[in-house]
Tab-separated table of C-alpha atoms and ligand atoms in Angstrom:
chain	number	residue	atom	x	y	z
A	1	MET	CA	130.496	108.928	135.294
A	2	LYS	CA	128.786	111.021	138.156
A	3	PRO	CA	130.892	112.706	140.810
A	4	GLU	CA	130.096	111.044	144.255
A	5	CYS	CA	130.559	113.986	146.485
A	6	VAL	CA	131.218	117.752	146.861
A	7	LEU	CA	134.479	118.880	148.462
A	8	VAL	CA	134.094	122.062	150.242
A	9	ARG	CA	136.884	124.390	151.150
A	10	VAL	CA	136.818	126.971	153.975
A	11	GLY	CA	138.775	129.993	153.940
A	12	GLU	CA	139.364	132.159	156.924
A	13	ILE	CA	137.913	129.696	159.294
A	14	SER	CA	141.217	127.661	158.912
A	15	LEU	CA	143.063	130.435	160.504
A	16	LYS	CA	141.286	130.649	163.694
A	17	SER	CA	142.120	129.086	167.000
A	18	ARG	CA	141.134	125.425	167.447
A	19	LYS	CA	138.110	126.407	169.648
A	20	THR	CA	136.828	129.102	167.414
A	21	GLN	CA	137.369	126.822	164.382
A	22	LYS	CA	135.136	124.299	165.965
A	23	LYS	CA	132.322	126.528	166.563
A	24	MET	CA	132.570	128.144	163.297
A	25	PHE	CA	132.564	124.606	161.429
A	26	SER	CA	129.450	123.523	163.346
A	27	THR	CA	127.678	126.679	162.224
A	28	LEU	CA	128.641	126.288	158.761
A	29	ILE	CA	127.574	122.658	158.843
A	30	LYS	CA	124.126	123.702	160.197
A	31	ASN	CA	123.941	126.378	157.484
A	32	ILE	CA	124.967	123.773	154.746
A	33	GLU	CA	122.387	121.376	155.891
A	34	ALA	CA	119.760	124.187	155.585
A	35	ALA	CA	120.873	125.007	152.214
A	36	ILE	CA	121.402	121.679	150.238
A	37	PRO	CA	118.689	119.139	148.916
A	38	THR	CA	118.014	116.541	151.448
A	39	GLY	CA	119.562	112.992	151.230
A	40	TYR	CA	123.035	113.821	151.778
A	41	ARG	CA	125.827	112.468	154.221
A	42	ILE	CA	128.416	114.875	155.439
A	43	GLU	CA	132.036	113.872	156.572
A	44	THR	CA	134.506	116.476	158.071
A	45	ASN	CA	138.140	116.356	158.007
A	46	PRO	CA	140.408	119.221	159.221
A	47	ASN	CA	139.511	122.227	157.114
A	48	ARG	CA	137.498	120.412	154.775
A	49	ILE	CA	133.659	119.190	154.461
A	50	PHE	CA	132.723	116.366	152.273
A	51	ILE	CA	129.059	116.129	150.964
A	52	TYR	CA	127.900	112.802	149.553
A	53	THR	CA	124.811	113.216	147.555
A	54	ASP	CA	123.082	112.067	144.564
A	55	ASP	CA	122.145	115.653	143.638
A	56	ILE	CA	125.607	116.986	142.841
A	57	GLU	CA	124.286	119.802	140.623
A	58	GLU	CA	121.813	121.409	143.015
A	59	THR	CA	124.105	121.004	145.991
A	60	VAL	CA	126.961	122.987	144.176
A	61	ASP	CA	124.398	125.597	143.248
A	62	SER	CA	123.271	126.057	146.677
A	63	LEU	CA	126.559	126.118	148.160
A	64	LYS	CA	127.472	129.200	145.995
A	65	ARG	CA	125.343	131.122	148.490
A	66	VAL	CA	126.671	129.850	151.781
A	67	PHE	CA	129.006	132.313	153.600
A	68	GLY	CA	132.285	130.821	154.892
A	69	ILE	CA	132.866	128.621	151.940
A	70	THR	CA	135.714	129.767	149.359
A	71	SER	CA	135.191	127.016	146.829
A	72	VAL	CA	133.678	123.511	146.169
A	73	SER	CA	134.626	120.801	143.670
A	74	PRO	CA	132.486	117.986	142.570
A	75	SER	CA	134.852	115.036	143.078
A	76	TRP	CA	135.274	111.379	142.529
A	77	THR	CA	136.823	109.283	145.532
A	78	CYS	CA	138.856	106.162	146.065
A	79	PHE	CA	141.267	104.871	148.759
A	80	SER	CA	144.457	106.365	149.076
A	81	GLY	CA	146.530	103.604	147.343
A	82	LEU	CA	148.814	104.392	144.462
A	83	ASP	CA	146.871	101.965	142.062
A	84	GLU	CA	143.517	103.074	143.109
A	85	ILE	CA	144.292	106.864	142.478
A	86	LYS	CA	146.095	105.977	139.095
A	87	LEU	CA	142.879	104.226	137.905
A	88	LEU	CA	140.319	106.883	139.136
A	89	ALA	CA	142.506	109.585	137.644
A	90	SER	CA	142.603	107.847	134.332
A	91	ASP	CA	138.883	107.332	134.300
A	92	VAL	CA	138.190	110.855	135.129
A	93	ALA	CA	140.785	111.938	132.368
A	94	THR	CA	139.033	109.892	129.683
A	95	GLU	CA	135.276	109.982	130.618
A	96	VAL	CA	134.972	113.306	132.231
A	97	LEU	CA	137.540	115.341	130.430
A	98	GLY	CA	137.928	113.421	127.142
A	99	LEU	CA	141.581	113.572	126.980
A	100	GLY	CA	143.123	111.913	124.114
A	101	PRO	CA	146.061	112.470	121.707
A	102	GLY	CA	146.845	116.031	120.957
A	103	LYS	CA	145.731	117.323	124.183
A	104	SER	CA	147.744	118.159	126.996
A	105	PHE	CA	146.999	117.955	131.026
A	106	ALA	CA	148.625	118.497	134.262
A	107	ILE	CA	148.196	116.618	137.597
A	108	ARG	CA	148.145	118.806	140.664
A	109	VAL	CA	148.684	117.140	143.863
A	110	ARG	CA	147.816	117.899	147.513
A	111	ARG	CA	148.539	115.389	150.252
A	112	ALA	CA	148.061	115.329	153.933
A	113	GLY	CA	148.681	112.321	156.315
A	114	ARG	CA	151.019	109.532	156.103
A	115	HIS	CA	151.377	107.438	152.828
A	116	PRO	CA	153.974	105.064	151.496
A	117	PHE	CA	154.703	107.704	148.807
A	118	ASP	CA	155.374	111.469	148.579
A	119	SER	CA	153.616	114.098	146.661
A	120	ARG	CA	156.109	114.105	143.889
A	121	THR	CA	155.904	110.498	143.319
A	122	LEU	CA	152.333	110.532	143.269
A	123	ALA	CA	151.979	113.265	140.752
A	124	GLU	CA	154.734	111.394	138.555
A	125	GLU	CA	153.025	107.993	138.753
A	126	VAL	CA	149.436	109.137	138.189
A	127	GLY	CA	150.571	111.312	135.197
A	128	ALA	CA	152.420	108.597	133.837
A	129	ALA	CA	149.363	106.355	134.036
A	130	VAL	CA	147.042	109.106	132.578
A	131	LYS	CA	149.573	109.608	129.650
A	132	ARG	CA	149.640	105.861	128.892
A	133	VAL	CA	145.876	105.508	129.188
A	134	THR	CA	144.778	108.520	127.044
A	135	GLY	CA	147.753	109.238	124.840
A	136	ALA	CA	147.595	112.853	126.039
A	137	SER	CA	150.824	114.881	126.874
A	138	VAL	CA	152.007	116.343	130.040
A	139	ASN	CA	152.216	120.185	130.126
A	140	LEU	CA	152.416	121.616	133.641
A	141	GLY	CA	152.569	125.267	132.346
A	142	GLU	CA	149.359	125.862	130.238
A	143	PRO	CA	147.603	122.497	130.091
A	144	ASP	CA	144.289	122.003	128.200
A	145	ALA	CA	143.037	120.283	131.401
A	146	GLU	CA	143.909	119.949	134.892
A	147	ILE	CA	143.306	117.076	137.230
A	148	TRP	CA	143.490	117.903	140.902
A	149	ILE	CA	144.253	115.025	143.372
A	150	GLU	CA	143.618	115.636	146.987
A	151	CYS	CA	145.201	112.864	148.935
A	152	ARG	CA	144.106	112.427	152.507
A	153	SER	CA	144.882	109.615	155.152
A	154	ARG	CA	142.371	107.064	154.032
A	155	ARG	CA	140.495	108.585	151.097
A	156	THR	CA	141.714	110.322	148.003
A	157	TYR	CA	139.561	112.925	146.231
A	158	VAL	CA	139.952	113.918	142.529
A	159	PHE	CA	138.397	116.801	140.792
A	160	VAL	CA	138.791	118.791	137.828
A	161	GLU	CA	137.152	121.989	138.685
A	162	ARG	CA	136.815	124.592	141.565
A	163	VAL	CA	133.575	126.458	141.792
A	164	PRO	CA	134.026	129.749	143.640
A	165	GLY	CA	131.781	130.225	146.964
A	166	PRO	CA	131.054	133.599	148.696
A	167	GLY	CA	133.904	133.506	151.147
A	168	GLY	CA	133.498	135.356	154.471
A	169	LEU	CA	132.398	133.781	157.576
A	170	PRO	CA	129.465	131.452	158.426
A	171	LEU	CA	126.103	133.505	159.032
A	172	GLY	CA	125.538	133.531	162.648
A	173	VAL	CA	129.135	133.358	164.024
A	174	SER	CA	129.485	137.311	164.609
A	175	GLY	CA	126.394	137.971	166.203
A	176	ARG	CA	123.338	140.102	165.351
A	177	LEU	CA	122.455	143.555	163.892
A	178	VAL	CA	119.592	145.532	162.975
A	179	SER	CA	119.577	146.650	159.336
A	180	LEU	CA	117.833	149.709	158.588
A	181	PHE	CA	116.444	148.455	155.525
A	182	SER	CA	114.655	150.618	152.615
A	183	GLY	CA	114.498	148.047	149.990
A	184	GLY	CA	116.664	150.558	147.660
A	185	ILE	CA	119.531	149.255	145.879
A	186	ASP	CA	122.008	150.100	148.790
A	187	SER	CA	120.635	148.812	151.983
A	188	PRO	CA	120.287	145.087	150.885
A	189	VAL	CA	123.782	145.302	149.651
A	190	ALA	CA	125.181	146.691	152.993
A	191	THR	CA	123.088	144.072	154.731
A	192	TRP	CA	124.589	141.353	152.621
A	193	MET	CA	128.271	142.549	153.257
A	194	MET	CA	127.664	142.120	157.052
A	195	MET	CA	125.878	138.758	156.615
A	196	LYS	CA	128.972	137.758	154.817
A	197	ARG	CA	131.197	138.450	157.916
A	198	GLY	CA	128.861	136.257	159.768
A	199	CYS	CA	126.247	138.614	161.110
A	200	GLU	CA	122.642	137.685	161.340
A	201	ALA	CA	120.227	140.754	160.638
A	202	ASP	CA	116.739	141.764	161.509
A	203	LEU	CA	115.529	144.174	158.711
A	204	LEU	CA	113.748	147.092	159.967
A	205	PHE	CA	111.796	149.311	157.545
A	206	ALA	CA	110.680	152.755	158.366
A	207	TYR	CA	107.110	152.715	156.839
A	208	PHE	CA	105.583	156.081	155.666
A	209	PRO	CA	103.163	155.296	152.957
A	210	LYS	CA	101.507	157.851	150.871
A	211	GLY	CA	97.880	157.448	151.322
A	212	GLY	CA	96.919	153.568	151.180
A	213	ASP	CA	99.821	152.756	148.756
A	214	GLU	CA	101.841	149.841	149.943
A	215	SER	CA	104.324	149.689	147.193
A	216	SER	CA	107.221	150.589	149.338
A	217	LEU	CA	106.549	147.748	151.637
A	218	LYS	CA	105.962	145.316	148.859
A	219	ARG	CA	109.392	146.252	147.447
A	220	CYS	CA	110.933	145.419	150.902
A	221	VAL	CA	109.077	141.921	151.001
A	222	GLU	CA	110.411	141.304	147.452
A	223	VAL	CA	113.983	142.434	148.282
A	224	CYS	CA	113.924	140.514	151.586
A	225	SER	CA	112.960	137.337	149.930
A	226	ASP	CA	115.880	137.632	147.421
A	227	LEU	CA	118.049	138.252	150.173
A	228	ARG	CA	116.929	135.208	152.042
A	229	LYS	CA	118.416	133.121	149.306
A	230	TRP	CA	121.855	134.074	151.322
A	231	ALA	CA	120.475	133.244	154.600
A	232	ALA	CA	120.282	129.425	154.845
A	233	GLY	CA	120.313	128.397	158.531
A	234	SER	CA	119.251	131.641	159.985
A	235	GLU	CA	116.041	133.603	159.859
A	236	LEU	CA	116.046	136.906	158.018
A	237	LYS	CA	113.069	138.649	159.332
A	238	LEU	CA	111.410	141.878	158.071
A	239	PHE	CA	109.977	144.221	160.527
A	240	THR	CA	108.251	147.707	160.078
A	241	PHE	CA	107.653	150.537	162.122
A	242	ARG	CA	105.321	153.519	161.457
A	243	HIS	CA	107.342	156.826	160.571
A	244	GLU	CA	104.790	159.156	159.170
A	245	LYS	CA	103.830	160.806	162.579
A	246	SER	CA	107.562	161.860	163.213
A	247	LEU	CA	107.950	162.998	159.550
A	248	ALA	CA	104.853	165.002	159.757
A	249	GLU	CA	106.429	166.690	162.893
A	250	PHE	CA	109.833	167.371	161.265
A	251	VAL	CA	108.099	168.872	158.299
A	252	LYS	CA	106.097	171.155	160.574
A	253	LYS	CA	109.229	172.220	162.720
A	254	GLY	CA	112.464	171.266	160.935
A	255	GLY	CA	112.495	173.438	157.767
A	256	ASN	CA	115.438	172.134	155.456
A	257	ALA	CA	116.751	169.906	158.359
A	258	VAL	CA	113.930	167.355	157.667
A	259	CYS	CA	116.151	164.519	156.302
A	260	VAL	CA	118.609	165.015	159.078
A	261	LEU	CA	115.903	164.819	161.708
A	262	CYS	CA	114.310	161.917	159.911
A	263	ARG	CA	117.663	159.907	159.864
A	264	ARG	CA	118.245	160.453	163.658
A	265	MET	CA	114.809	159.398	164.328
A	266	MET	CA	115.573	155.989	162.261
A	267	TYR	CA	118.752	155.443	164.175
A	268	ARG	CA	116.932	155.909	167.527
A	269	VAL	CA	114.228	153.340	166.775
A	270	ALA	CA	116.798	151.036	165.385
A	271	CYS	CA	119.038	151.101	168.388
A	272	ALA	CA	116.098	150.640	170.823
A	273	PHE	CA	114.994	147.568	168.539
A	274	ALA	CA	118.565	146.334	168.421
A	275	GLU	CA	118.375	146.194	172.158
A	276	MET	CA	115.148	144.286	172.322
A	277	ARG	CA	116.393	141.771	169.791
A	278	GLY	CA	120.082	141.262	171.546
A	279	ALA	CA	121.690	142.971	168.482
A	280	HIS	CA	125.047	144.808	169.009
A	281	GLY	CA	124.725	147.361	166.254
A	282	VAL	CA	122.991	148.775	163.325
A	283	VAL	CA	123.861	148.468	159.650
A	284	THR	CA	122.929	151.164	156.955
A	285	GLY	CA	123.432	151.650	152.967
A	286	GLU	CA	124.756	154.941	153.674
A	287	SER	CA	127.560	156.001	151.200
A	288	LEU	CA	129.644	159.092	151.769
A	289	ALA	CA	128.033	162.198	149.953
A	290	GLN	CA	125.770	159.928	147.802
A	291	VAL	CA	122.717	162.082	148.772
A	292	ALA	CA	122.058	165.300	150.832
A	293	SER	CA	121.738	163.397	154.086
A	294	GLN	CA	125.027	161.518	153.563
A	295	THR	CA	127.712	164.447	153.598
A	296	LEU	CA	130.231	163.923	156.294
A	297	LYS	CA	129.030	166.690	158.448
A	298	ASN	CA	125.501	165.467	158.273
A	299	LEU	CA	126.426	161.899	158.870
A	300	SER	CA	128.261	162.849	161.928
A	301	VAL	CA	125.444	164.840	163.224
A	302	ILE	CA	122.982	161.862	162.535
A	303	ASN	CA	125.271	159.506	164.195
A	304	GLU	CA	125.178	161.265	167.501
A	305	ALA	CA	121.625	160.141	167.855
A	306	ALA	CA	122.896	156.434	167.766
A	307	LYS	CA	123.291	154.547	171.045
A	308	LEU	CA	125.033	151.692	169.319
A	309	PRO	CA	127.684	151.482	166.765
A	310	VAL	CA	126.322	152.179	163.028
A	311	PHE	CA	127.889	150.203	160.408
A	312	ARG	CA	128.175	151.409	156.774
A	313	PRO	CA	129.861	148.938	154.696
A	314	LEU	CA	129.252	151.008	151.597
A	315	ILE	CA	130.714	154.240	152.890
A	316	GLY	CA	133.631	154.172	150.463
A	317	MET	CA	131.911	152.762	147.548
A	318	ASP	CA	130.559	154.584	144.241
A	319	LYS	CA	126.996	154.087	143.243
A	320	GLU	CA	128.142	152.065	140.299
A	321	GLU	CA	130.072	149.611	142.340
A	322	ILE	CA	127.200	149.105	144.899
A	323	VAL	CA	124.781	148.435	141.713
A	324	GLY	CA	127.529	145.670	140.431
A	325	VAL	CA	127.156	143.929	143.845
A	326	ALA	CA	123.346	144.355	143.878
A	327	LYS	CA	123.331	142.585	140.265
A	328	LYS	CA	125.748	139.884	141.482
A	329	ILE	CA	123.753	139.033	144.425
A	330	GLY	CA	120.367	139.126	142.786
A	331	THR	CA	118.832	142.018	144.671
A	332	TYR	CA	119.094	144.711	141.925
A	333	GLU	CA	116.012	143.935	140.121
A	334	SER	CA	113.641	143.750	142.899
A	335	SER	CA	115.262	147.007	144.580
A	336	THR	CA	114.586	148.976	141.273
A	337	ILE	CA	110.651	148.252	141.473
A	338	PRO	CA	109.328	151.804	141.317
A	339	ILE	CA	107.392	152.937	144.509
A	340	SER	CA	105.497	155.856	145.544
A	341	SER	CA	107.313	157.262	148.509
A	342	GLY	CA	110.750	156.572	149.900
A	343	CYS	CA	114.196	158.653	150.104
A	344	GLY	CA	115.823	156.693	147.298
A	345	ARG	CA	116.839	157.882	143.728
A	346	PHE	CA	113.816	156.379	141.976
A	347	GLU	CA	111.237	158.337	143.820
A	348	GLY	CA	110.468	161.219	145.722
A	349	CYS	CA	109.686	161.533	149.441
A	350	TRP	CA	106.673	163.702	150.356
A	351	ALA	CA	108.579	165.183	153.372
A	352	ARG	CA	111.676	166.105	151.711
A	353	PRO	CA	112.475	169.801	151.703
A	354	GLU	CA	113.204	171.717	148.337
A	355	LYS	CA	116.783	172.028	149.463
A	356	PRO	CA	117.756	169.697	152.061
A	357	GLU	CA	120.502	170.704	154.457
A	358	THR	CA	123.713	169.391	153.449
A	359	SER	CA	125.664	170.951	156.437
A	360	ALA	CA	123.847	170.416	159.588
A	361	SER	CA	124.766	171.738	162.768
A	362	LEU	CA	124.351	169.539	165.900
A	363	GLU	CA	123.260	172.620	167.924
A	364	ARG	CA	120.656	173.741	165.719
A	365	ILE	CA	119.375	170.304	165.239
A	366	LYS	CA	119.268	169.809	169.127
A	367	GLU	CA	117.390	173.159	169.234
A	368	ILE	CA	114.713	171.948	166.761
A	369	GLU	CA	114.360	168.583	168.596
A	370	SER	CA	114.061	170.489	171.920
A	371	LYS	CA	110.625	171.669	170.664
A	372	ILE	CA	109.361	168.047	169.674
A	373	ASP	CA	108.496	165.419	171.963
A	374	ILE	CA	111.278	163.003	170.468
A	375	ASP	CA	111.204	160.482	173.254
A	376	GLY	CA	107.314	160.052	172.844
A	377	LEU	CA	107.717	159.663	169.116
A	378	VAL	CA	110.464	157.054	169.585
A	379	SER	CA	108.268	155.225	172.040
A	380	GLU	CA	105.379	155.352	169.734
A	381	ALA	CA	107.592	154.043	166.640
A	382	VAL	CA	109.013	151.282	168.804
A	383	ASN	CA	105.558	150.276	169.902
A	384	SER	CA	104.435	150.120	166.282
A	385	ILE	CA	106.990	147.588	165.338
A	386	ARG	CA	105.350	144.632	163.569
A	387	GLU	CA	106.903	141.565	161.799
A	388	VAL	CA	105.924	141.228	158.249
A	389	GLU	CA	104.917	137.735	157.084
A	390	ILE	CA	107.124	136.790	153.944
B	1	ATP	P1	118.908	153.688	147.180
B	1	ATP	O1	119.396	152.326	147.576
B	1	ATP	O2	118.255	153.914	146.156
B	1	ATP	O3	120.126	154.761	147.558
B	1	ATP	P2	118.302	154.051	149.671
B	1	ATP	O4	117.292	153.403	150.490
B	1	ATP	O5	119.673	153.706	150.005
B	1	ATP	O6	117.864	154.110	148.422
B	1	ATP	P3	119.088	156.459	150.984
B	1	ATP	O7	118.561	157.889	151.045
B	1	ATP	O8	120.550	156.456	150.186
B	1	ATP	O9	118.034	155.693	150.134
B	1	ATP	O10	119.102	155.998	152.450
B	1	ATP	C1	120.420	155.853	153.008
B	1	ATP	C2	120.054	154.595	153.967
B	1	ATP	O11	119.312	154.978	155.133
B	1	ATP	C3	119.543	153.244	153.275
B	1	ATP	O12	120.514	152.464	152.750
B	1	ATP	C4	119.041	152.601	154.571
B	1	ATP	O13	119.801	151.951	155.391
B	1	ATP	C5	118.332	153.805	155.460
B	1	ATP	N1	117.010	154.072	154.965
B	1	ATP	C6	116.424	154.835	153.992
B	1	ATP	N2	115.249	154.802	154.018
B	1	ATP	C7	114.917	153.767	154.915
B	1	ATP	C8	113.668	153.427	155.260
B	1	ATP	N3	112.214	153.763	154.803
B	1	ATP	N4	113.450	152.329	156.301
B	1	ATP	C9	114.732	152.019	156.964
B	1	ATP	N5	115.762	152.436	156.551
B	1	ATP	C10	115.868	153.458	155.605
B	2	MG	MG1	121.302	155.156	149.120
């Protein structure tokens, strides 16, 4: 007995104003259509989406990665008549749940619309029918199985499980960000968190290979394609800019402040790129005091170089918590591919000073920068931005 459709629940969307809800719903449906296997039919009802398909399993699996969905249930459906519902629930109880004597069950009802019966009558009548047909007993406290009945005006949906979705808001409803994307563990998690809140992202990688080694770029490509599994309905593009000329200048003139100068440069390029892409801010994987460049004092000096807001969704998270999310969303493995040069944990950076500054002063940084053609370096870096084919 195969379920006929997948019932999709949305969370926060249902709390929005009617107009916002309508907009968010249509973005969500566009994203769902891009995520699921072809050959479906979609129906909507206030706060619910019903997907009729032959490929229930793959559809459910894809929906686990569509933001804006709180949970889904493979469902059986019938007309909203008491006899029809009793019959369907009894079939599900025997054929799907295998209920019989010695087992217990509960009927959970949710009703919306006008019907000649109330919710309580519905639950009692269906419960009695299932009991009669299966020989199982009713236990509302801790039953062996639960049968949910969602009774809407014309149609009723019966289901036995709720598969959690990622929650959040549909990708695309919150505008666009540029993500400073290293392909390490943190920046993909930070990007994912902003995508979860509805932001589309353009990934921007500061590329400074050692010799001809492309391992850091290859890692970014791998991680980007993992992250794309969450981006149905939107394009998640990867861009690079060349960063080695700036770094070489900072090594020459920056002493122990190289990391701070480097990060200020990345922010400048990201903000310029954001303006080109119609993005409203930058997201990074910075987490307070995780490494030398991320002390509170350094972050405030680095932040000063940004023209747009910089979002740091990982700021208060421990590394272990971030690793936990990376594993859950499926970026951890590709993020830990060893690379030859970068500023993450698994590798050294060729420009990193012996003892990086942890307490930068804006005055000193500005003094160093006054001896460097920062504007020239920014415009060269911006001109070097290229999209990477994935
Ligand atoms: P890890 O995930 O292992 O910490 P990381 O890339 O986060 O590696 P950090 O030194 O913590 O390394 O960098 C902080 C943040 O700066 C990153 O999360 C990312 O947003 C940004 N960043 C670092 N290196 C680059 C780079 N090469 N290109 C673009 N952004 C970068
Ligand atoms: Mg980091």
